[in-house]
Short mmCIF file of C-alpha atoms and ligand atoms in Angstrom, two decimals:
data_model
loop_
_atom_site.label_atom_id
_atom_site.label_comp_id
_atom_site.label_asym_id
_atom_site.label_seq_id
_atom_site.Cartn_x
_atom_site.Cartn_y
_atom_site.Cartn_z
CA UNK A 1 -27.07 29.22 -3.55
CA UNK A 2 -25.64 28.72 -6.99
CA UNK A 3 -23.01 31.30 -6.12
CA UNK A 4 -21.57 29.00 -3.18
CA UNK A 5 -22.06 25.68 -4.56
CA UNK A 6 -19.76 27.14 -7.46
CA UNK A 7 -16.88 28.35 -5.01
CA UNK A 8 -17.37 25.26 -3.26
CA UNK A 9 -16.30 23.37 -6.35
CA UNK A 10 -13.62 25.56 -6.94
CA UNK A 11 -12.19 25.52 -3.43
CA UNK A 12 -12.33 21.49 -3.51
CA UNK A 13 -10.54 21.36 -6.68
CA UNK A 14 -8.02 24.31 -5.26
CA UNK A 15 -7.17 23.01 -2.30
CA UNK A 16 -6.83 19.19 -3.04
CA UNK A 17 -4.27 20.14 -5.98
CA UNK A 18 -1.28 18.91 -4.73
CA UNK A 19 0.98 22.09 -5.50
CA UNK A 20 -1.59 23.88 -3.47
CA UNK A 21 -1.60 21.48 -0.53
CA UNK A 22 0.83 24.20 0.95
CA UNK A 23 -1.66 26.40 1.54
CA UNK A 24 -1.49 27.75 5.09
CA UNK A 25 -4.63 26.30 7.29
CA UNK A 26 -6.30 29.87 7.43
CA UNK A 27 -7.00 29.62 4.16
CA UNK A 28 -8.20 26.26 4.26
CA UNK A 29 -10.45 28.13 7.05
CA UNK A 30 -11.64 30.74 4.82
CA UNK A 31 -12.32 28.69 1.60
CA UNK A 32 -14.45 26.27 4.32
CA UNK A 33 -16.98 28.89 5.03
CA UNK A 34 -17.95 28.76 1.65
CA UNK A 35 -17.83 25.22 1.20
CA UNK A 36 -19.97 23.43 4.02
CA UNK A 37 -18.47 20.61 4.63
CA UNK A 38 -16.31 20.70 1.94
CA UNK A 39 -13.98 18.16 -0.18
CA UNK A 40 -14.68 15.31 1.68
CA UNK A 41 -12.61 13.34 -0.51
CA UNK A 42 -10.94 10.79 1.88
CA UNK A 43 -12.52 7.58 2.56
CA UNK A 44 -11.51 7.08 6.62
CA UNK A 45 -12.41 3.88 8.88
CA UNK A 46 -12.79 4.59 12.32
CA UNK A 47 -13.66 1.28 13.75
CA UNK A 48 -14.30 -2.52 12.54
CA UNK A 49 -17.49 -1.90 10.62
CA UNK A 50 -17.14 2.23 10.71
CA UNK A 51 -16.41 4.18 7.47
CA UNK A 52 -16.70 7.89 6.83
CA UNK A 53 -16.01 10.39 3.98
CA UNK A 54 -14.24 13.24 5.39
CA UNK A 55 -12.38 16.20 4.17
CA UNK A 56 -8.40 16.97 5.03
CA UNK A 57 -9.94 19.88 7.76
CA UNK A 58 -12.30 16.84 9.07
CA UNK A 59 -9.48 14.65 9.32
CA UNK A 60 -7.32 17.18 11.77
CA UNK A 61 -10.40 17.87 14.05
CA UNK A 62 -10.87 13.96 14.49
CA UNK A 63 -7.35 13.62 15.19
CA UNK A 64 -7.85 16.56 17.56
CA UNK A 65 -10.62 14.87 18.97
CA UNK A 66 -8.28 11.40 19.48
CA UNK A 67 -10.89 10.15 17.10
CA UNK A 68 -8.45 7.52 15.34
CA UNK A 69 -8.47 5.99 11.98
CA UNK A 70 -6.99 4.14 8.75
CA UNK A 71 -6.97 6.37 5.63
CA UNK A 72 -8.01 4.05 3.43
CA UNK A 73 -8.70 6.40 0.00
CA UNK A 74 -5.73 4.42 -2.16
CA UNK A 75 -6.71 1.23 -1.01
CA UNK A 76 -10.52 1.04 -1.30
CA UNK A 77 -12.13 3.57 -3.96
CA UNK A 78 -14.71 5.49 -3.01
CA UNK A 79 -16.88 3.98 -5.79
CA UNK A 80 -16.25 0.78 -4.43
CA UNK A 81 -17.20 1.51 -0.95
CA UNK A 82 -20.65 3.23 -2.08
CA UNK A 83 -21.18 -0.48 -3.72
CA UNK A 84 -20.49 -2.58 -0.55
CA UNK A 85 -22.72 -0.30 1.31
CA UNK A 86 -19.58 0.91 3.51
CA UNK A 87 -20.88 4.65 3.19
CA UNK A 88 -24.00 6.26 1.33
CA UNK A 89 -23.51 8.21 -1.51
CA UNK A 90 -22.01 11.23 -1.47
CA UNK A 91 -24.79 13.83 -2.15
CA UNK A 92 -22.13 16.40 -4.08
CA UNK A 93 -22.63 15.71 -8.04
CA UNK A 94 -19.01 17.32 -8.21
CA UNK A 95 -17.88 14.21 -5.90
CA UNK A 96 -19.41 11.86 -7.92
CA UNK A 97 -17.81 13.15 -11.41
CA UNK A 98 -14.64 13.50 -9.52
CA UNK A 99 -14.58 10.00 -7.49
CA UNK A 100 -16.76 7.52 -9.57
CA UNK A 101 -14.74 6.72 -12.40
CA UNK A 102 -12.57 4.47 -10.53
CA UNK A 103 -11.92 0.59 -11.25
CA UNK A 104 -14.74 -1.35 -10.95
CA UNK A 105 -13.41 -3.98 -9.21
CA UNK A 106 -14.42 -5.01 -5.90
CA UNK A 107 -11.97 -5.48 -3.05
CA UNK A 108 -11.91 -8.16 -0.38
CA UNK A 109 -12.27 -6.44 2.69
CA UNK A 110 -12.34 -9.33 5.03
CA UNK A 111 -8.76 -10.73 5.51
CA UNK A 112 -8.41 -12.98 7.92
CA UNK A 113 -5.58 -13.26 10.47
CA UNK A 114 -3.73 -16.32 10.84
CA UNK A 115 -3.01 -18.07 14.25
CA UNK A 116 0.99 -19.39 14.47
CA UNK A 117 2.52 -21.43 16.88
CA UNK A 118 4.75 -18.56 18.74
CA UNK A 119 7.33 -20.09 20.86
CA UNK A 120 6.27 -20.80 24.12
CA UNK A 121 9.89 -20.38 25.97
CA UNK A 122 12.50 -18.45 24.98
CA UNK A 123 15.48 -19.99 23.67
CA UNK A 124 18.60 -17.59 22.89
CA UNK A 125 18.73 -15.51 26.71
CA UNK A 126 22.44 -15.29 26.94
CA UNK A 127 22.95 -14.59 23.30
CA UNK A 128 20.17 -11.74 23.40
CA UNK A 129 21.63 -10.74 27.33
CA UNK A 130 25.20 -10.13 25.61
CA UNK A 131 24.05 -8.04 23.12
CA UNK A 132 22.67 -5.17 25.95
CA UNK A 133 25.67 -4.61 27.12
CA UNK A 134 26.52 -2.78 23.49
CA UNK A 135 23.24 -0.46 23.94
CA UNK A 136 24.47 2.96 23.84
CA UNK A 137 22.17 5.37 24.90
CA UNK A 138 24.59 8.66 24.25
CA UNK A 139 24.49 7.51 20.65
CA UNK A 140 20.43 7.30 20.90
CA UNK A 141 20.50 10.67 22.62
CA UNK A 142 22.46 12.26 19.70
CA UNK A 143 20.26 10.27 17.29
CA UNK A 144 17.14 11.37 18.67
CA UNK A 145 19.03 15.20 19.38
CA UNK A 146 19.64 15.37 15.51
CA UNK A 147 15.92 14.03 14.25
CA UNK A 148 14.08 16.20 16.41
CA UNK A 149 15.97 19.11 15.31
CA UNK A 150 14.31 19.09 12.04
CA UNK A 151 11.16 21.99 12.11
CA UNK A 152 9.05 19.42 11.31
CA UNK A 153 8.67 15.52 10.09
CA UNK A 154 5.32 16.44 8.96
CA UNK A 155 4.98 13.83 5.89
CA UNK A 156 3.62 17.05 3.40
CA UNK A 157 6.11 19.65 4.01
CA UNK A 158 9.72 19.73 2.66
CA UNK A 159 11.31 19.26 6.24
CA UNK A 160 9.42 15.85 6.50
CA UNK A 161 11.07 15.02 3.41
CA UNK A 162 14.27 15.96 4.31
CA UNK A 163 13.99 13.94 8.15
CA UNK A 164 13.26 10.77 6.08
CA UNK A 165 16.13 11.28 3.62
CA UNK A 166 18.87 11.55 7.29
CA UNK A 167 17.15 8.48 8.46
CA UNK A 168 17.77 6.56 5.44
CA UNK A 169 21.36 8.04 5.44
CA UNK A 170 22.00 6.95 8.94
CA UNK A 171 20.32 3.18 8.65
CA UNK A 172 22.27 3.22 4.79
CA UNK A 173 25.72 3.86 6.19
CA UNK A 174 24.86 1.45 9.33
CA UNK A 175 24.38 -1.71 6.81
CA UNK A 176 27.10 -0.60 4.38
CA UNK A 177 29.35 -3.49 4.97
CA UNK A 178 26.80 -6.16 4.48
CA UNK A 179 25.79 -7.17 1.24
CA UNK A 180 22.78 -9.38 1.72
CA UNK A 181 21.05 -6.82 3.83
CA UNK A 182 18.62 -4.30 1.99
CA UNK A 183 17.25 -0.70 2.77
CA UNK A 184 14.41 0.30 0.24
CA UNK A 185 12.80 3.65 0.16
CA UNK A 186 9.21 3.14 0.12
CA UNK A 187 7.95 5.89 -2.50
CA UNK A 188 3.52 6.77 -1.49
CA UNK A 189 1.41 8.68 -3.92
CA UNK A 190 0.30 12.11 -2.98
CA UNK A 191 3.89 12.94 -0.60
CA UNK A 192 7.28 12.82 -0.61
CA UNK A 193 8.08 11.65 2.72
CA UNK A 194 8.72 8.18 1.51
CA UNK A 195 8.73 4.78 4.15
CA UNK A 196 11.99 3.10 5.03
CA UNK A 197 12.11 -0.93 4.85
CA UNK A 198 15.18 -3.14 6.20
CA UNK A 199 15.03 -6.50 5.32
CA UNK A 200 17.63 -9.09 6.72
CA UNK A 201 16.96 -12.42 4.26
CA UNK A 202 16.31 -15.36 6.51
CA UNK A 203 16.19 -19.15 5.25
CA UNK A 204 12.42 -18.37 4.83
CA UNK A 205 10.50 -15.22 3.09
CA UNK A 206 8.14 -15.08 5.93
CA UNK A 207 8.33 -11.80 7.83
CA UNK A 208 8.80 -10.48 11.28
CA UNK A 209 8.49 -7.16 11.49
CA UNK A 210 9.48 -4.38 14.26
CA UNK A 211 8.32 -0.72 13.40
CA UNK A 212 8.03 3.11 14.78
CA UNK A 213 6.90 5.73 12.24
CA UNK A 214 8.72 8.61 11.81
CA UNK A 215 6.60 11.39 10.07
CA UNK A 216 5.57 14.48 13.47
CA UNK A 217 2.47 16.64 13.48
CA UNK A 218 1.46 19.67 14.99
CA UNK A 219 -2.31 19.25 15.19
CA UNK A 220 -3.02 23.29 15.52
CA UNK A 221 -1.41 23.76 11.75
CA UNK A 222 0.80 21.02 11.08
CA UNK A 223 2.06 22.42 7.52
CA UNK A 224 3.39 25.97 9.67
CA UNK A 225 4.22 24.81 12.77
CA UNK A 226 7.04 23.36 14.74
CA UNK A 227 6.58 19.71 15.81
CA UNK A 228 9.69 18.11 16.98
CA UNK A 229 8.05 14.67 17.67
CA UNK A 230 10.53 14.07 20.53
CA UNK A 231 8.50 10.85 21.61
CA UNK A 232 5.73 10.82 19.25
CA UNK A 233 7.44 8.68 17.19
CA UNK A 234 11.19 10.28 17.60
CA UNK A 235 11.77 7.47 20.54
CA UNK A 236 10.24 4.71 18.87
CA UNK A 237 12.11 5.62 15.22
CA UNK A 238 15.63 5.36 17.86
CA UNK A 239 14.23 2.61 19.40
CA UNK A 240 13.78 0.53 16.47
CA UNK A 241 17.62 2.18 15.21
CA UNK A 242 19.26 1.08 18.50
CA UNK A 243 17.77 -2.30 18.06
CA UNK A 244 19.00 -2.43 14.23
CA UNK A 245 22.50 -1.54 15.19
CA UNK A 246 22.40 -4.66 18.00
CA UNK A 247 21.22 -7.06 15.88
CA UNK A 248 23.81 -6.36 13.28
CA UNK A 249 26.48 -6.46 15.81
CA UNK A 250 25.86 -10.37 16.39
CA UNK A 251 24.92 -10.94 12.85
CA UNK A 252 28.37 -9.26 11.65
CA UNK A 253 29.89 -12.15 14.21
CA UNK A 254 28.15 -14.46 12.59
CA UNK A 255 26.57 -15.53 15.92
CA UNK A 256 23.36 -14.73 14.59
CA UNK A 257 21.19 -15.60 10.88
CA UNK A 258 17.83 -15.50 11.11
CA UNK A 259 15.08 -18.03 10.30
CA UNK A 260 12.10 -15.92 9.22
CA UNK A 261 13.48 -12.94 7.22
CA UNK A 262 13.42 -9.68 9.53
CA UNK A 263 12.38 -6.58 8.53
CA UNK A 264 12.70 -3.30 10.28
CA UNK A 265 9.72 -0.23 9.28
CA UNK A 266 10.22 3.45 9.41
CA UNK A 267 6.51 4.39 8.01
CA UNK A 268 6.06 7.69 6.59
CA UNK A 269 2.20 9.76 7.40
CA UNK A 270 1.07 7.98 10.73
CA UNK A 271 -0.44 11.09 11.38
CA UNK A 272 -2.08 11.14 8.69
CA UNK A 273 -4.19 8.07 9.31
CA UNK A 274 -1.65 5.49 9.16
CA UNK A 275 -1.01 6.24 5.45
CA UNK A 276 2.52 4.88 4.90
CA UNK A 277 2.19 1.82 7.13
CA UNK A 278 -1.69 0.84 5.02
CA UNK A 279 0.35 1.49 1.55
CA UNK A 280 2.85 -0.94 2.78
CA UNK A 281 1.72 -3.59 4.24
CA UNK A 282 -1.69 -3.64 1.57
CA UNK A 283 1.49 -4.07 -1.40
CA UNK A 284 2.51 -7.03 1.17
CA UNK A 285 -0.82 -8.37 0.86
CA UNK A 286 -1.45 -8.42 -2.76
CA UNK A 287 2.31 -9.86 -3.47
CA UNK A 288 1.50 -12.66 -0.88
CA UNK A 289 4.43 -12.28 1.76
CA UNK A 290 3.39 -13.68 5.17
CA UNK A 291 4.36 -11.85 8.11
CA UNK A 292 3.79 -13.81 10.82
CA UNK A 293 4.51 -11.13 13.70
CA UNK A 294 4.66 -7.30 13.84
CA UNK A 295 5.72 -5.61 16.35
CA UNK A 296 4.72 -1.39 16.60
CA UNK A 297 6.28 0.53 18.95
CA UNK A 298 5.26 4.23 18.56
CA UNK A 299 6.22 6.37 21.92
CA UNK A 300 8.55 4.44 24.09
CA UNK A 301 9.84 7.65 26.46
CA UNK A 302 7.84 9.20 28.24
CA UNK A 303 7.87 8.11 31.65
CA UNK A 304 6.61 11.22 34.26
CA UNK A 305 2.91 10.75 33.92
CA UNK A 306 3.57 7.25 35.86
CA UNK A 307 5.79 8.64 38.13
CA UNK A 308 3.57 11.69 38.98
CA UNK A 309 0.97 9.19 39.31
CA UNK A 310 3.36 7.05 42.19
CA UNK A 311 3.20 4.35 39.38
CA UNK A 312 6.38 2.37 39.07
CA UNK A 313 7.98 2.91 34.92
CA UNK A 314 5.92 0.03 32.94
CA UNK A 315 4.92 -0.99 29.55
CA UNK A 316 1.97 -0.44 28.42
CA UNK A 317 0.68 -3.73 26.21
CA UNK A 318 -2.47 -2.46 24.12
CA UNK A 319 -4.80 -5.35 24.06
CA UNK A 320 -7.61 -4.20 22.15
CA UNK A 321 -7.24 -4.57 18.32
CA UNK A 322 -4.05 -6.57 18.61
CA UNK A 323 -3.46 -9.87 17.79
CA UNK A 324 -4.22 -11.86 21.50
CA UNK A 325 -1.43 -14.99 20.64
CA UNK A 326 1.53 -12.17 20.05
CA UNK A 327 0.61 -10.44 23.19
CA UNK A 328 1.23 -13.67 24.57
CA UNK A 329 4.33 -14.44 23.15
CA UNK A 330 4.93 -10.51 23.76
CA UNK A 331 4.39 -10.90 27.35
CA UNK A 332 6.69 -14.06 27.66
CA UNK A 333 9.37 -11.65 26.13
CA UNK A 334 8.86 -8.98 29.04
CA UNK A 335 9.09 -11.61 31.55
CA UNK A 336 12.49 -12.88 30.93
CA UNK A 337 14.09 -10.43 29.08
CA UNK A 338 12.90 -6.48 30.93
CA UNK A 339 13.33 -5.27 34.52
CA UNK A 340 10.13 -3.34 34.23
CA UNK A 341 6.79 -5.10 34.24
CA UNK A 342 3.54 -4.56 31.12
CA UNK A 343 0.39 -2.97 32.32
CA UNK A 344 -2.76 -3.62 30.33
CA UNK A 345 -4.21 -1.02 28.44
CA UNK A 346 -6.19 -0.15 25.20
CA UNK A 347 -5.93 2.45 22.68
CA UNK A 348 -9.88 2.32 20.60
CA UNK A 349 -9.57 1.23 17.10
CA UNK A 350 -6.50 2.15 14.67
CA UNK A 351 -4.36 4.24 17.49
CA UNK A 352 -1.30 3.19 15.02
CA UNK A 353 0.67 1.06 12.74
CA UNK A 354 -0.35 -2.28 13.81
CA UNK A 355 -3.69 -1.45 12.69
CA UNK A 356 -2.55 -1.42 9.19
CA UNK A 357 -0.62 -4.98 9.15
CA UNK A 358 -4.59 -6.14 10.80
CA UNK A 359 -6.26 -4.74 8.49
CA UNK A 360 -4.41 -7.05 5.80
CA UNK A 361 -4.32 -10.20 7.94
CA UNK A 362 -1.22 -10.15 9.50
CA UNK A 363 -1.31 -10.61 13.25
CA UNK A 364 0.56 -7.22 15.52
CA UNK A 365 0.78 -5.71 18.52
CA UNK A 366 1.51 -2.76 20.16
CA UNK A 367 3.37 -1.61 22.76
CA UNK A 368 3.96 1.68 23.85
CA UNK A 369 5.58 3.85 26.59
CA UNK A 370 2.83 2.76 29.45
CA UNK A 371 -0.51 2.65 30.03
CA UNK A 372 -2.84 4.76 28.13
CA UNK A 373 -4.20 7.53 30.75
CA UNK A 374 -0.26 8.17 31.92
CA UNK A 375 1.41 8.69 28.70
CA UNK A 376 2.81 11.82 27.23
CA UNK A 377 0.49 14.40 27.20
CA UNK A 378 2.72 16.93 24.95
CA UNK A 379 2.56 15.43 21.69
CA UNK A 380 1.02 16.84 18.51
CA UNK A 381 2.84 19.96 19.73
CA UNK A 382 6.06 21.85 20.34
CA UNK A 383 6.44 20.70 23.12
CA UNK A 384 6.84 16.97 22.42
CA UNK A 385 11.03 17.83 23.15
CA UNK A 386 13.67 15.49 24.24
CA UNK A 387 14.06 16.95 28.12
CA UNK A 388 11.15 15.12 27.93
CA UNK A 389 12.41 10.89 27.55
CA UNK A 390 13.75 9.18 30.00
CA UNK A 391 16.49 7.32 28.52
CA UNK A 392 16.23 4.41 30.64
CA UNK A 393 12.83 3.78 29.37
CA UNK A 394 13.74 3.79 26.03
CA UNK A 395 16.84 1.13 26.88
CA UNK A 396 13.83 -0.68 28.23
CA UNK A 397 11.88 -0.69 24.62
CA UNK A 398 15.42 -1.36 23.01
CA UNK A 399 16.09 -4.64 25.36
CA UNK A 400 12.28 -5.81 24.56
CA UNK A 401 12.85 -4.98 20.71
CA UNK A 402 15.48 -7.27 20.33
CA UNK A 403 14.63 -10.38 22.10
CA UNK A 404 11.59 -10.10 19.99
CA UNK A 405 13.46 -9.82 16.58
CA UNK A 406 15.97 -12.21 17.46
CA UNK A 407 13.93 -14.93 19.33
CA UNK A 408 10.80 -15.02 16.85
CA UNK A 409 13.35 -14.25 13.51
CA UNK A 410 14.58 -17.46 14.94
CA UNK A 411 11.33 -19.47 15.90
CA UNK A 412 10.41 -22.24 13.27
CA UNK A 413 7.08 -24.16 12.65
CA UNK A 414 4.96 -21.63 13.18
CA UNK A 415 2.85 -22.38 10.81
C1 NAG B 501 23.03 7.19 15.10
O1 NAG B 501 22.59 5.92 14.75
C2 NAG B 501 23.42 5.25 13.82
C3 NAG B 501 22.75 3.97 13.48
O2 NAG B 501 22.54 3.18 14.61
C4 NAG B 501 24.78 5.06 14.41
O3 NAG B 501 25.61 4.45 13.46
C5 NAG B 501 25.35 6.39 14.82
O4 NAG B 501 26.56 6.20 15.46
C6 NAG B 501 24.40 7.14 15.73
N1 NAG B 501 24.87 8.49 15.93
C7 NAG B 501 25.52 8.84 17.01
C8 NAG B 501 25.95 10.26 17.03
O5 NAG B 501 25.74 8.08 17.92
C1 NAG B 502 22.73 15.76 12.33
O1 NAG B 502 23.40 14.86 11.52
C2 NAG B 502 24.10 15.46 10.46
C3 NAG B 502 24.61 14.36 9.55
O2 NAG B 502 24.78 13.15 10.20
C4 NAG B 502 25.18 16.33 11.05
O3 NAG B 502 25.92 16.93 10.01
C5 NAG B 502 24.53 17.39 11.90
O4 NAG B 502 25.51 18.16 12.52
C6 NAG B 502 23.65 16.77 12.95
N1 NAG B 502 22.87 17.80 13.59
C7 NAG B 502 22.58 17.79 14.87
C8 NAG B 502 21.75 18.93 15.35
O5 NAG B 502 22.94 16.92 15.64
ZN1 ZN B 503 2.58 8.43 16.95
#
């Protein structure tokens, strides 16, 4: 007994050193035999009231499971949690030396969500109609081409690194000419693949935000294995690029300034429990900015599971966990701007980003490719690939994405 409770510290403090983090998943494997359940060093909440401790091996087989949830280790010590009752003690003394000599100080967990006046009509349909006509979807093929061509975007390994670092290139060189637009690299403890932020100042600092993440995974070993991400969140990293470009078109005319500033997220570590989008938007919290509307868009491609089904190309609007009054507004959007209706669906607690502006009080929603039980099937895999999207679709998500930026970047007294 002594014998493995020794290894298991030594495994823990092996494998959770970042240099080591490299270590293939066999190993991982191997030192787990030894270790029970092991580090269980990440604080995760699965649902509303739900939290767990888990270890990195834990984490994959929920994910594997479709067992969602917010890593929430950098925002909420474990201490911390122990004290609000949130999970019991962990029974390791070696977890306890390691984990308890965190701050003392308690956080607010309960944030709660404002309720603004979204428009109620659109107002802008010929200026946002104009702007379609400059999609071009040979340019989001060869976007989409080039960023699935990395091995992986997995946010640990090099390659994930290296996809965020061409993203940022791209959206740098796309905003070169105007000075009063930003692009910030959003730097996370614990990996390199940093978050990308575009921020177009409005007259007012409140925020509306339209996101994708753009980290990949390969659940079977995602720090060995190829994981192009075509859809899962390739499309919706395009998506949100495509709409960028548009927006800027009109703004560079000088047809278009925006009310509320506009900000457009490229979140680092979805996969790994929404790590990049909780770092960011919990910074938003604690510096005060208001977002009044975020928009997450994370697979917007994938269009055969309806067909096979004989169910006409759709949205799918996920209406559990979202914020009810922007799926209204959300809806009105559809309506006058898409030629493809929203179906209804739900996703369980913290399926992606939008869970993270919730969780720090700032009203989302999510839309995604269609409903639930018909979307792609092949992500998390290599065969997430671009023969894969239907290109149409996507136009589809690029159309919706901005009308919403431009007619709620534009809406006033919403508060
Ligand atoms: C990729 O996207 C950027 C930004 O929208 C754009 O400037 C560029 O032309 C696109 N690449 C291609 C090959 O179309
Ligand atoms: C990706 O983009 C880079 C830089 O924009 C370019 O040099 C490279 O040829 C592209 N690769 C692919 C596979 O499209
Ligand atoms: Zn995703």
């Amino acid at each position: 007994m002594r014998f493995i409770t020794l290894l298991s510290v030594f495994a823990c403090v092996v494998i959770s050193f970042p240099l080591f983090d490299i270590v293939p998943e066999w190993s991982v494997n191997t030192f787990s035999l030894f270790r029970g359940n092991g580090c269980q060093d990440r604080l995760l909440k699965l649902g509303p009231d739900e939290y767990r401790l888990a270890s990195e091996k834990e984490k994959l087989a929920l994910k594997k499971a479709n067992k969602r949830f917010i890593d929430m280790t950098e925002q909420i010590p474990i201490e911390v949690a122990v004290e609000q009752g949130l999970i019991v003690k962990p029974t390791h003394s070696f977890l306890q030396k390691l984990f308890f000599i965190g701050s003392k100080q308690i956080k607010t967990l309960e944030k709660p969500i404002p309720v603004y006046n979204y428009p109620k009509k659109t107002k802008y349909n010929s200026e946002v109609k104009s702007l379609y006509d400059l999609i071009n979807i040979d340019g989001v093929y060869e976007n989409l081409s080039n960023f699935t061509s990395f091995y992986t975007r997995y946010y640990k390994t090099e390659s994930g690194a290296e996809s965020a670092t061409w993203l940022y290139d791209q959206i740098s060189e796309l905003i070169a000419s105007f000075k009063d637009i930003s692009i910030k690299k959003v730097h996370h403890k614990g990996w390199n693949q940093f978050s990308i932020i575009v921020s177009i100042p409005g007259e007012v600092k409140d925020k509306v935000v339209v996101a994708a993440h753009q980290d990949s995974a390969n659940l079977i070993l995602p720090n060995l294995m190829r994981a192009p991400g075509a859809d899962d969140d390739g499309s919706g990293t395009v998506t949100t690029l495509e709409s960028l470009r548009l927006i800027l078109e009109a703004y560079g005319k000088g047809t278009y300034k925006p009310y509320n500033t506009l900000e457009f997220h490229w979140y680092s570590a979805e996969e790994g429990g929404l790590l990049g989008s909780i770092d960011v938007f919990s910074r938003y919290y604690k510096a005060n900015e208001v977002v009044v509307g975020m928009l997450q868009q994370d697979m917007t491609g994938y269009t055969q599971g309806s067909i096979d089904a004989g169910v006409e190309p759709h949205f799918g609007l996920i209406e559990d966990y979202t914020s009810i009054e922007l799926n209204n507004f959300l809806k009105l959007i559809i309506k006058t701007y898409n030629s493809i209706p929203y179906h209804s669906s739900e996703c369980g607690y913290a399926c992606s980003d939008h869970a993270s502006a919730l969780e720090n009080g700032y009203p989302s929603s999510f839309l995604i490719e269609s409903e639930m039980k018909y979307s792609n099937k092949y992500i998390h895999s290599v065969m997430d690939t671009i023969d894969r999207i239907d290109f149409d679709h996507v136009k589809e998500h690029v159309k919706l994405t901005v009308a919403f930026a431009y007619e709620l970047s534009l809406a006033k007294k919403l508060h």
